[in-house]
PDB file of C-alpha atoms and ligand atoms in Angstrom:
ATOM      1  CA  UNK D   1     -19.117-153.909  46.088  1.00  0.00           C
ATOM      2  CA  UNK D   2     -15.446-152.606  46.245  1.00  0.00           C
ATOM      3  CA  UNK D   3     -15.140-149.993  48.927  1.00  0.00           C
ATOM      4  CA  UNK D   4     -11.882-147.322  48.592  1.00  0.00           C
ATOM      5  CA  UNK D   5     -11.759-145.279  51.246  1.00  0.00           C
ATOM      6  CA  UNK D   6     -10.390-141.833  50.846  1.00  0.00           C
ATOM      7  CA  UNK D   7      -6.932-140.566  52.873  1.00  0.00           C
ATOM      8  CA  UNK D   8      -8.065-136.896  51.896  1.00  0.00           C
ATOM      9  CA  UNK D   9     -10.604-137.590  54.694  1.00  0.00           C
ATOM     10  CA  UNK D  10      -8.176-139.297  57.394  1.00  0.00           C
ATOM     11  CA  UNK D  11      -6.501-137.843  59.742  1.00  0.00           C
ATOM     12  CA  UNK D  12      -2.870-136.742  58.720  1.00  0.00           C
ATOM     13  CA  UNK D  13      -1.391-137.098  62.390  1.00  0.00           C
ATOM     14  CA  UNK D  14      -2.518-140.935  62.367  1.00  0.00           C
ATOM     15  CA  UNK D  15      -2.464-141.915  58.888  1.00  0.00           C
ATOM     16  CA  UNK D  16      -1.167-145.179  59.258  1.00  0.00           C
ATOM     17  CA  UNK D  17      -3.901-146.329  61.880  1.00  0.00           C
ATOM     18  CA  UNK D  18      -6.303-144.654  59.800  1.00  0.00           C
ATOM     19  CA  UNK D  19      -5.436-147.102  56.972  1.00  0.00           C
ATOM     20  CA  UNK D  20      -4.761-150.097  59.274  1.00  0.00           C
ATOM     21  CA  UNK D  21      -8.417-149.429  61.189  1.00  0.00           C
ATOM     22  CA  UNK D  22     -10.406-149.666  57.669  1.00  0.00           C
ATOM     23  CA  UNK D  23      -8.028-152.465  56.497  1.00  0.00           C
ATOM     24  CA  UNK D  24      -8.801-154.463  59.226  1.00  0.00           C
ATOM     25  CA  UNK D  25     -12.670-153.538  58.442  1.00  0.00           C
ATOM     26  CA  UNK D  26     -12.564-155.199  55.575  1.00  0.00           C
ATOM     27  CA  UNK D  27     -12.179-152.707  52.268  1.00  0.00           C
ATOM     28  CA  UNK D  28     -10.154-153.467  49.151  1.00  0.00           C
ATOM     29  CA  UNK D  29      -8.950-150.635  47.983  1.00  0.00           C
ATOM     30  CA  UNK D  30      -7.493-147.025  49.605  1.00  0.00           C
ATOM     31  CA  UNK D  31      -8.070-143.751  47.090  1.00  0.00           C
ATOM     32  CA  UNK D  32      -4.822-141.401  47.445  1.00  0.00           C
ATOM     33  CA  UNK D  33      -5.792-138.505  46.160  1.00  0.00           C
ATOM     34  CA  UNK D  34      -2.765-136.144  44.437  1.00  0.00           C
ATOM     35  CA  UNK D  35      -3.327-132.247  43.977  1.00  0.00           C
ATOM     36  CA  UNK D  36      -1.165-130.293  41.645  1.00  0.00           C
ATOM     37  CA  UNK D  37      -2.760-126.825  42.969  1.00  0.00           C
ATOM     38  CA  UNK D  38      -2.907-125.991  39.226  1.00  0.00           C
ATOM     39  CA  UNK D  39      -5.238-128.803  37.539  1.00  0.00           C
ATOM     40  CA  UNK D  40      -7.448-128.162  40.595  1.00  0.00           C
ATOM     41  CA  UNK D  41      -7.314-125.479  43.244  1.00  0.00           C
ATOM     42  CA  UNK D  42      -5.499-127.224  45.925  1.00  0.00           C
ATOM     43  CA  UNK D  43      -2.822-129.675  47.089  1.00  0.00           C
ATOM     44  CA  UNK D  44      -2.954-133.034  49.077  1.00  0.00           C
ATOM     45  CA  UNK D  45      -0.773-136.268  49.109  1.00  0.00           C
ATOM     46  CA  UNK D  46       2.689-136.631  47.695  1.00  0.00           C
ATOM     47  CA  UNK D  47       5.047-139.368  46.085  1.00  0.00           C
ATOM     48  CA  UNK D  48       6.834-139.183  49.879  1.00  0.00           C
ATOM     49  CA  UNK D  49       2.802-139.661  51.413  1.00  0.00           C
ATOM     50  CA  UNK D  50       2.828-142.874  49.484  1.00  0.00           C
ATOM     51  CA  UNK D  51       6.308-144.323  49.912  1.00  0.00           C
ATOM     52  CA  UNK D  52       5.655-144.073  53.759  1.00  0.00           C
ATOM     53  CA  UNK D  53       2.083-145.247  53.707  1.00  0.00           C
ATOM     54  CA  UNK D  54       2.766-148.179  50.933  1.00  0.00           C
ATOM     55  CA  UNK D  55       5.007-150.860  53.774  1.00  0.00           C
ATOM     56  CA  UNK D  56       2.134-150.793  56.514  1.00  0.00           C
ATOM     57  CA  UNK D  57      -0.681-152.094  54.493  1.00  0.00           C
ATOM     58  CA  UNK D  58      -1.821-154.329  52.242  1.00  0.00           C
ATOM     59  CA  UNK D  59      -4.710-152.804  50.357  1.00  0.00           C
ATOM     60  CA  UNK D  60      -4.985-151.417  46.791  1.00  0.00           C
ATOM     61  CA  UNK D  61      -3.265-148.548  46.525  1.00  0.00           C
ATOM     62  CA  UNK D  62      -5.825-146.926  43.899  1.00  0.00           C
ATOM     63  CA  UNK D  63      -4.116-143.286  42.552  1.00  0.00           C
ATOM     64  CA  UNK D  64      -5.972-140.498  41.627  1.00  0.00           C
ATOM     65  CA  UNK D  65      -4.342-137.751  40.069  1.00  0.00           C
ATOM     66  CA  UNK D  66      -5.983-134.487  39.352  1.00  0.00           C
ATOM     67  CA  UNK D  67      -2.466-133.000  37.828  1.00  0.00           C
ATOM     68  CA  UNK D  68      -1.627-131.058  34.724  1.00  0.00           C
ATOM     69  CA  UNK D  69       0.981-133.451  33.588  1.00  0.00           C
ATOM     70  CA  UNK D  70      -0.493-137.001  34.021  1.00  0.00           C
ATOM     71  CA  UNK D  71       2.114-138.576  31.902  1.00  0.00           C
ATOM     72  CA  UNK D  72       5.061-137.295  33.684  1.00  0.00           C
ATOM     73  CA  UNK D  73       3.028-137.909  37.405  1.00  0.00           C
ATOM     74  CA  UNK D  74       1.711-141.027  36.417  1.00  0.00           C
ATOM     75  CA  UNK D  75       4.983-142.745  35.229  1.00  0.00           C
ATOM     76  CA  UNK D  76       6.188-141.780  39.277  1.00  0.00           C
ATOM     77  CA  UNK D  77       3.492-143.018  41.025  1.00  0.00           C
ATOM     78  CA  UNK D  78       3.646-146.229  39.121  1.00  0.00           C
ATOM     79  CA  UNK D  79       7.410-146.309  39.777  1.00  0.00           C
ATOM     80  CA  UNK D  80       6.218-146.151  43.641  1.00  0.00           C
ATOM     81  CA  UNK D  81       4.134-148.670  45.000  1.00  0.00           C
ATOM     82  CA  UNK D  82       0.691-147.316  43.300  1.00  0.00           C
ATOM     83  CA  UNK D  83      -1.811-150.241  41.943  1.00  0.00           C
ATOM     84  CA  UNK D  84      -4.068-148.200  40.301  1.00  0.00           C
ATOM     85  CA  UNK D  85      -3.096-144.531  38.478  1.00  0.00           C
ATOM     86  CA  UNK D  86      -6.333-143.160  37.495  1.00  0.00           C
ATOM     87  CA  UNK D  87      -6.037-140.047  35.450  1.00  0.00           C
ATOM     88  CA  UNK D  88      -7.976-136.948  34.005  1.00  0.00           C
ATOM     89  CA  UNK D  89      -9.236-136.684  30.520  1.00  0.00           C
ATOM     90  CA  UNK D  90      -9.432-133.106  30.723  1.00  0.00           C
ATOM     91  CA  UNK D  91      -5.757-132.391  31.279  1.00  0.00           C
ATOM     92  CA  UNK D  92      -4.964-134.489  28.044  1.00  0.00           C
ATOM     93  CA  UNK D  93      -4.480-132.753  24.385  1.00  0.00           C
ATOM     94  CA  UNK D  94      -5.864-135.419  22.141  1.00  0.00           C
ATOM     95  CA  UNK D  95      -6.042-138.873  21.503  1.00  0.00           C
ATOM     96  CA  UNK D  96      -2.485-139.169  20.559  1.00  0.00           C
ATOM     97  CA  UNK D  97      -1.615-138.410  23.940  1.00  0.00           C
ATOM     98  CA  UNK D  98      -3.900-140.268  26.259  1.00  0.00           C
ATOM     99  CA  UNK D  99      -2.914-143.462  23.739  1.00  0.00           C
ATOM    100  CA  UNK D 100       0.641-142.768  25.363  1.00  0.00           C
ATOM    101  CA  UNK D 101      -0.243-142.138  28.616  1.00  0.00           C
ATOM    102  CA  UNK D 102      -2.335-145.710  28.632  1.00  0.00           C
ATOM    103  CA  UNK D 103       0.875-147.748  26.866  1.00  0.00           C
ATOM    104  CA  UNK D 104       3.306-146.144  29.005  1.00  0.00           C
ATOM    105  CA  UNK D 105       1.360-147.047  32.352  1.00  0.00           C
ATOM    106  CA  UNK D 106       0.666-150.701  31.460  1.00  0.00           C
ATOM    107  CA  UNK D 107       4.542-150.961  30.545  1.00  0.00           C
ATOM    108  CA  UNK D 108       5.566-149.884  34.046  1.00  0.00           C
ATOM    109  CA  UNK D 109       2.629-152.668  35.318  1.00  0.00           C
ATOM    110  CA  UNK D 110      -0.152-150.817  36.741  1.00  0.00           C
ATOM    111  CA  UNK D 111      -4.028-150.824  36.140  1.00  0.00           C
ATOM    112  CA  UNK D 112      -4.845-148.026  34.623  1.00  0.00           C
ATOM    113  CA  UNK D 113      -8.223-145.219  34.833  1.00  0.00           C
ATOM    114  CA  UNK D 114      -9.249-142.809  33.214  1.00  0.00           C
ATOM    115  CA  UNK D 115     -11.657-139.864  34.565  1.00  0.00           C
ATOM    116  CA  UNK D 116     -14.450-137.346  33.787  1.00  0.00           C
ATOM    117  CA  UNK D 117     -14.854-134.543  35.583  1.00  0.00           C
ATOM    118  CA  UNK D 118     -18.999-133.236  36.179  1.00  0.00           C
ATOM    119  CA  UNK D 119     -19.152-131.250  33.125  1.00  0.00           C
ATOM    120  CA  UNK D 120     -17.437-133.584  30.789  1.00  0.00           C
ATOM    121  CA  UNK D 121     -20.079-136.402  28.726  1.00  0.00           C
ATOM    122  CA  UNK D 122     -19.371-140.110  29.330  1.00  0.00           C
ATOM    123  CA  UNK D 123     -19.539-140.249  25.118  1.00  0.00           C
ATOM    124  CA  UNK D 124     -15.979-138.773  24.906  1.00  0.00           C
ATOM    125  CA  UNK D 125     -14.105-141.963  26.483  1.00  0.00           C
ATOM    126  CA  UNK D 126     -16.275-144.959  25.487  1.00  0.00           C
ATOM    127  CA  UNK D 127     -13.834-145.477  22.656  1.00  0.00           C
ATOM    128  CA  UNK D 128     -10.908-145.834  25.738  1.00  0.00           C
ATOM    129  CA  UNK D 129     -12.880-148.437  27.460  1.00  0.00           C
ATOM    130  CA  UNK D 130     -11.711-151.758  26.272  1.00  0.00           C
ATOM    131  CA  UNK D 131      -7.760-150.017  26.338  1.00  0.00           C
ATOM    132  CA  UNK D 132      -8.329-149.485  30.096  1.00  0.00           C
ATOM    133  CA  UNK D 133      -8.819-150.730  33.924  1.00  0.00           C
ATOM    134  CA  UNK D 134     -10.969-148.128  35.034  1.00  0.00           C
ATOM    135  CA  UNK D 135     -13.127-145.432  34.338  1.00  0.00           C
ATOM    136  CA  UNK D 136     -13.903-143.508  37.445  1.00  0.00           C
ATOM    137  CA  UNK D 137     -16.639-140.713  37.425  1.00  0.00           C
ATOM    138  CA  UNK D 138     -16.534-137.790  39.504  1.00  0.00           C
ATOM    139  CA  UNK D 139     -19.746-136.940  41.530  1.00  0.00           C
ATOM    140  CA  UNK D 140     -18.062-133.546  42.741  1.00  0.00           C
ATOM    141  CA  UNK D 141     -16.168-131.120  41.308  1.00  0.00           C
ATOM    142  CA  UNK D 142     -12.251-132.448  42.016  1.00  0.00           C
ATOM    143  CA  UNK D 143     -10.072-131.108  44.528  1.00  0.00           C
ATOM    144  CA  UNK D 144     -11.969-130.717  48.022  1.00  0.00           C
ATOM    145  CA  UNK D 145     -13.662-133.621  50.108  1.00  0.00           C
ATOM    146  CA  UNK D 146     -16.864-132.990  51.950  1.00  0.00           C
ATOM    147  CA  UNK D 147     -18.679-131.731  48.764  1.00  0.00           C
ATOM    148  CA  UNK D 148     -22.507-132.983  48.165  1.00  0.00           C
ATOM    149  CA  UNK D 149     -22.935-135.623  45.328  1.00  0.00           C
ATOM    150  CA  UNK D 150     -23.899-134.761  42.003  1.00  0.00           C
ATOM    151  CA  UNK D 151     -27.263-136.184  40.786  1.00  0.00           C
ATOM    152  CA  UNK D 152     -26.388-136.512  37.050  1.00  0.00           C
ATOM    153  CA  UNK D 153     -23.189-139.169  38.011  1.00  0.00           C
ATOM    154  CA  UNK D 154     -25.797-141.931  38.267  1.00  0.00           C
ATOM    155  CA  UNK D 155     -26.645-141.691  34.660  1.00  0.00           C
ATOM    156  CA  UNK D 156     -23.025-141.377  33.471  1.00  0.00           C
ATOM    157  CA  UNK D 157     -22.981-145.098  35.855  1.00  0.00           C
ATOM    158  CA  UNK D 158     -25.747-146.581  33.657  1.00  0.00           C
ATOM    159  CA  UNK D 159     -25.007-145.609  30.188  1.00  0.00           C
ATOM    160  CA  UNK D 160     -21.183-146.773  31.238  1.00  0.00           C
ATOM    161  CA  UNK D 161     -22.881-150.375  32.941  1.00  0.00           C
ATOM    162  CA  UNK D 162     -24.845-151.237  29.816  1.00  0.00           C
ATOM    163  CA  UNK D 163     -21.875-150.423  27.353  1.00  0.00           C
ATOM    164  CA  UNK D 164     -19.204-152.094  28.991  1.00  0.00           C
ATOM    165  CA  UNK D 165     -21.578-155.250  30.003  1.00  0.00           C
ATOM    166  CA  UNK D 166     -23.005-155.110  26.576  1.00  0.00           C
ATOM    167  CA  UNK D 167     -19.176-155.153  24.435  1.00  0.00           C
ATOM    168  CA  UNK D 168     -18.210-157.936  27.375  1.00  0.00           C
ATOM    169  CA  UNK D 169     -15.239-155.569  28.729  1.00  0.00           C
ATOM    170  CA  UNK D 170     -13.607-155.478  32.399  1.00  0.00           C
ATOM    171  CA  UNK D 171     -13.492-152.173  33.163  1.00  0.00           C
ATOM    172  CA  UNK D 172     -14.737-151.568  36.483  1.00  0.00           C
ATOM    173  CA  UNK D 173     -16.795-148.230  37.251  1.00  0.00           C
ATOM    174  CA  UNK D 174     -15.753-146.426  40.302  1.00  0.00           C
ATOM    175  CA  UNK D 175     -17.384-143.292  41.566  1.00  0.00           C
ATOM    176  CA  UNK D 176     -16.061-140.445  44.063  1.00  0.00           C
ATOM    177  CA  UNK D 177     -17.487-137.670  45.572  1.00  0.00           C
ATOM    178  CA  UNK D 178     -20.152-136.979  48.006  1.00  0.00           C
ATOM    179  CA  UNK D 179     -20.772-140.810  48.826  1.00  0.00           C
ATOM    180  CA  UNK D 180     -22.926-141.689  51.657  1.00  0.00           C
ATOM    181  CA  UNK D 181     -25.304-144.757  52.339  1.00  0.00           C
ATOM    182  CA  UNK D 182     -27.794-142.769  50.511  1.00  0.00           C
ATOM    183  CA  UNK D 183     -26.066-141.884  47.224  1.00  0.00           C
ATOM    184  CA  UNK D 184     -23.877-144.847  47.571  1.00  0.00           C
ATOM    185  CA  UNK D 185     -26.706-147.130  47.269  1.00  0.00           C
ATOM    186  CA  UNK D 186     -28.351-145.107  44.105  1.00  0.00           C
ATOM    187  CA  UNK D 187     -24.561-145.728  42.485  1.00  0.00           C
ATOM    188  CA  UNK D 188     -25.057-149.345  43.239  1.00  0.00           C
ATOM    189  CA  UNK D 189     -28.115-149.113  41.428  1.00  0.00           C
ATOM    190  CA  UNK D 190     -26.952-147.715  38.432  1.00  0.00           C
ATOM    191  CA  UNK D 191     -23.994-150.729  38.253  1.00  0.00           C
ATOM    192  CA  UNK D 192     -21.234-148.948  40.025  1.00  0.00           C
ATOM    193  CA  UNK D 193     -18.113-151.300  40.897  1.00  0.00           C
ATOM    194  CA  UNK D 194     -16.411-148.908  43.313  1.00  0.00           C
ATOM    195  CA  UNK D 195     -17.221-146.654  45.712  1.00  0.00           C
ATOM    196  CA  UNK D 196     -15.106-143.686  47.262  1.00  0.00           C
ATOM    197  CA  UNK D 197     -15.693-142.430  50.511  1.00  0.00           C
ATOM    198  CA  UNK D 198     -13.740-140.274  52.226  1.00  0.00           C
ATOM    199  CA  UNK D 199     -15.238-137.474  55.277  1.00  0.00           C
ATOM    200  CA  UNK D 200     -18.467-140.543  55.058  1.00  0.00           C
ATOM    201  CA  UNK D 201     -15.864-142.916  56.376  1.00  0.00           C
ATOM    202  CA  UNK D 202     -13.164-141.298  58.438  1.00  0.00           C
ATOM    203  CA  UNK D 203     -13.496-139.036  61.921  1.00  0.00           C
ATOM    204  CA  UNK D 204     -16.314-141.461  62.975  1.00  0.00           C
ATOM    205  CA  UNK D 205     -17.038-143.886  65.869  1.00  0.00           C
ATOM    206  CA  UNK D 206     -19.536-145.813  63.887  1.00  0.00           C
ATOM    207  CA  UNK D 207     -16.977-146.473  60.450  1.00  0.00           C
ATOM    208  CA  UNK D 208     -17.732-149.838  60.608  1.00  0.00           C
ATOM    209  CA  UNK D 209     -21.280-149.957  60.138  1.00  0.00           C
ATOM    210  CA  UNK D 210     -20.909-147.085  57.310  1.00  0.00           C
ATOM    211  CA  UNK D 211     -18.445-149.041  55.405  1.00  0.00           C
ATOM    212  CA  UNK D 212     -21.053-152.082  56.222  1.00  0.00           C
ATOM    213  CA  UNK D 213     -23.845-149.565  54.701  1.00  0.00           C
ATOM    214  CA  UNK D 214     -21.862-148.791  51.797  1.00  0.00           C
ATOM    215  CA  UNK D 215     -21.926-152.792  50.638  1.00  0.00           C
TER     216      UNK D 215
HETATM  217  C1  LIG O 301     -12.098-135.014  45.547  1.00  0.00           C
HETATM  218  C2  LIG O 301     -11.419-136.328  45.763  1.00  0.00           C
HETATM  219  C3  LIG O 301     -12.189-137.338  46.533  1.00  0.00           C
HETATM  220  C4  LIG O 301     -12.563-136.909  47.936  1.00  0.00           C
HETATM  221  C5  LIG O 301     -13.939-137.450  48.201  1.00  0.00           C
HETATM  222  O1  LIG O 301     -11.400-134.316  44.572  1.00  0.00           O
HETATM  223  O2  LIG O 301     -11.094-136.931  44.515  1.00  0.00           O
HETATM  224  O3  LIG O 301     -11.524-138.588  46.555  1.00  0.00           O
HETATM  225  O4  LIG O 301     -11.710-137.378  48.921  1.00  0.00           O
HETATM  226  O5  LIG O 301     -14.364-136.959  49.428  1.00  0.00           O
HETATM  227  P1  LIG O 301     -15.828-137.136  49.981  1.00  0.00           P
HETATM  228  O6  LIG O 301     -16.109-138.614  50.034  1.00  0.00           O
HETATM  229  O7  LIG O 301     -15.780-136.491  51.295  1.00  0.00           O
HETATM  230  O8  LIG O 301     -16.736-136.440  48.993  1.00  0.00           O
HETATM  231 ZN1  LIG O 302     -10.365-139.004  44.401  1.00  0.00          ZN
END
């Protein structure tokens, strides 16, 4: 199991040590979650966030962008140090233009993901699958940590497991929102690859043995 801890969660006055303290626990991955206030109803970390976090670590830097203009965002968080730039079907037009967004982002050498918001059905992206890195399914509604999961994410999980196992692709399946050692484990279940944790993780003594719960 691939943990990605979520920054939205850290503490902004120690963000480095923040990073550092769950690198040196043993995740993969960290989730840097970017806030247009106009896609979703709020702001959070910058291109500047990542240029200063991307020298003092050595994890994953796995991009989320909940933005308007993925293309356009994308193309400068790739340009910046990010591994991963997952983002949102629902702030593409058509197919025309998430076909761009895909071939532009694996030009400029990134993985790329694509993901579904609550409301929107796994069936409208299964035909992106083999094109892509990741598919990452939202257990909350974007834009705010500290939300409770969403029960119907674990079925999105399995109908995405058996298709991608069953056409042989790589994809991997990475959930966020509302993960604890509860709902974490019911993800796991299902076939999840990654898990995001964010206010689960960060502002506690015990972080190790949650990220320890979460595997
Ligand atoms: C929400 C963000 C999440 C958030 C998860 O829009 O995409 O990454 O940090 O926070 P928790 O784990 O607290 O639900
Ligand atoms: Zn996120």
């Amino acid at each position: 199991m691939i943990i990605s801890p979520s920054i939205l969660a850290a503490n902004k006055q120690h963000l480095i040590e923040d990073i550092q303290l769950v690198e040196s626990l043993g995740v993969e991955f960290i989730h840097f979650d970017v806030m247009d206030g106009k896609f979703v109803p709020n702001t959070s970390y910058t291109i500047e966030d990542l240029d200063y976090i991307v020298p003092h670590h050595h994890l994953i830097n796995d991009v989320h962008i909940m933005v308007e203009n993925p293309y356009e965002v994308g193309i400068e968080f790739a340009n910046h140090g990010a591994d991963y730039v997952t983002f949102h079907i629902e702030a593409t037009k058509d197919e025309a233009e998430v076909l761009k967004i895909i071939n532009k982002l694996h030009q400029l050498k990134v993985k790329v993901g694509i993901s579904i918001k609550p409301n929107t059905s796994v069936e409208t992206i299964l035909k992106y699958l083999p094109l892509i890195d990741l598919i990452l399914v939202m257990s909350v509604e974007p834009g705010f940590g500290g939300q409770k999961f969403i029960e119907s994410a674990i079925d999105k999980i399995k109908t995405l497991r058996q298709y991608i196992d069953q056409n042989n692709l790589s994809c991997l399946i990475e959930v966020d929102g509302g993960i604890n050692n509860i709902t974490g484990q019911k993800c796991k279940d299902a076939g999840v690859d990654i898990l995001v944790a964010g206010s689960y993780l960060f502002g506690h003594d015990d972080i190790k043995e949650r990220i320890d719960s979460l595997r």
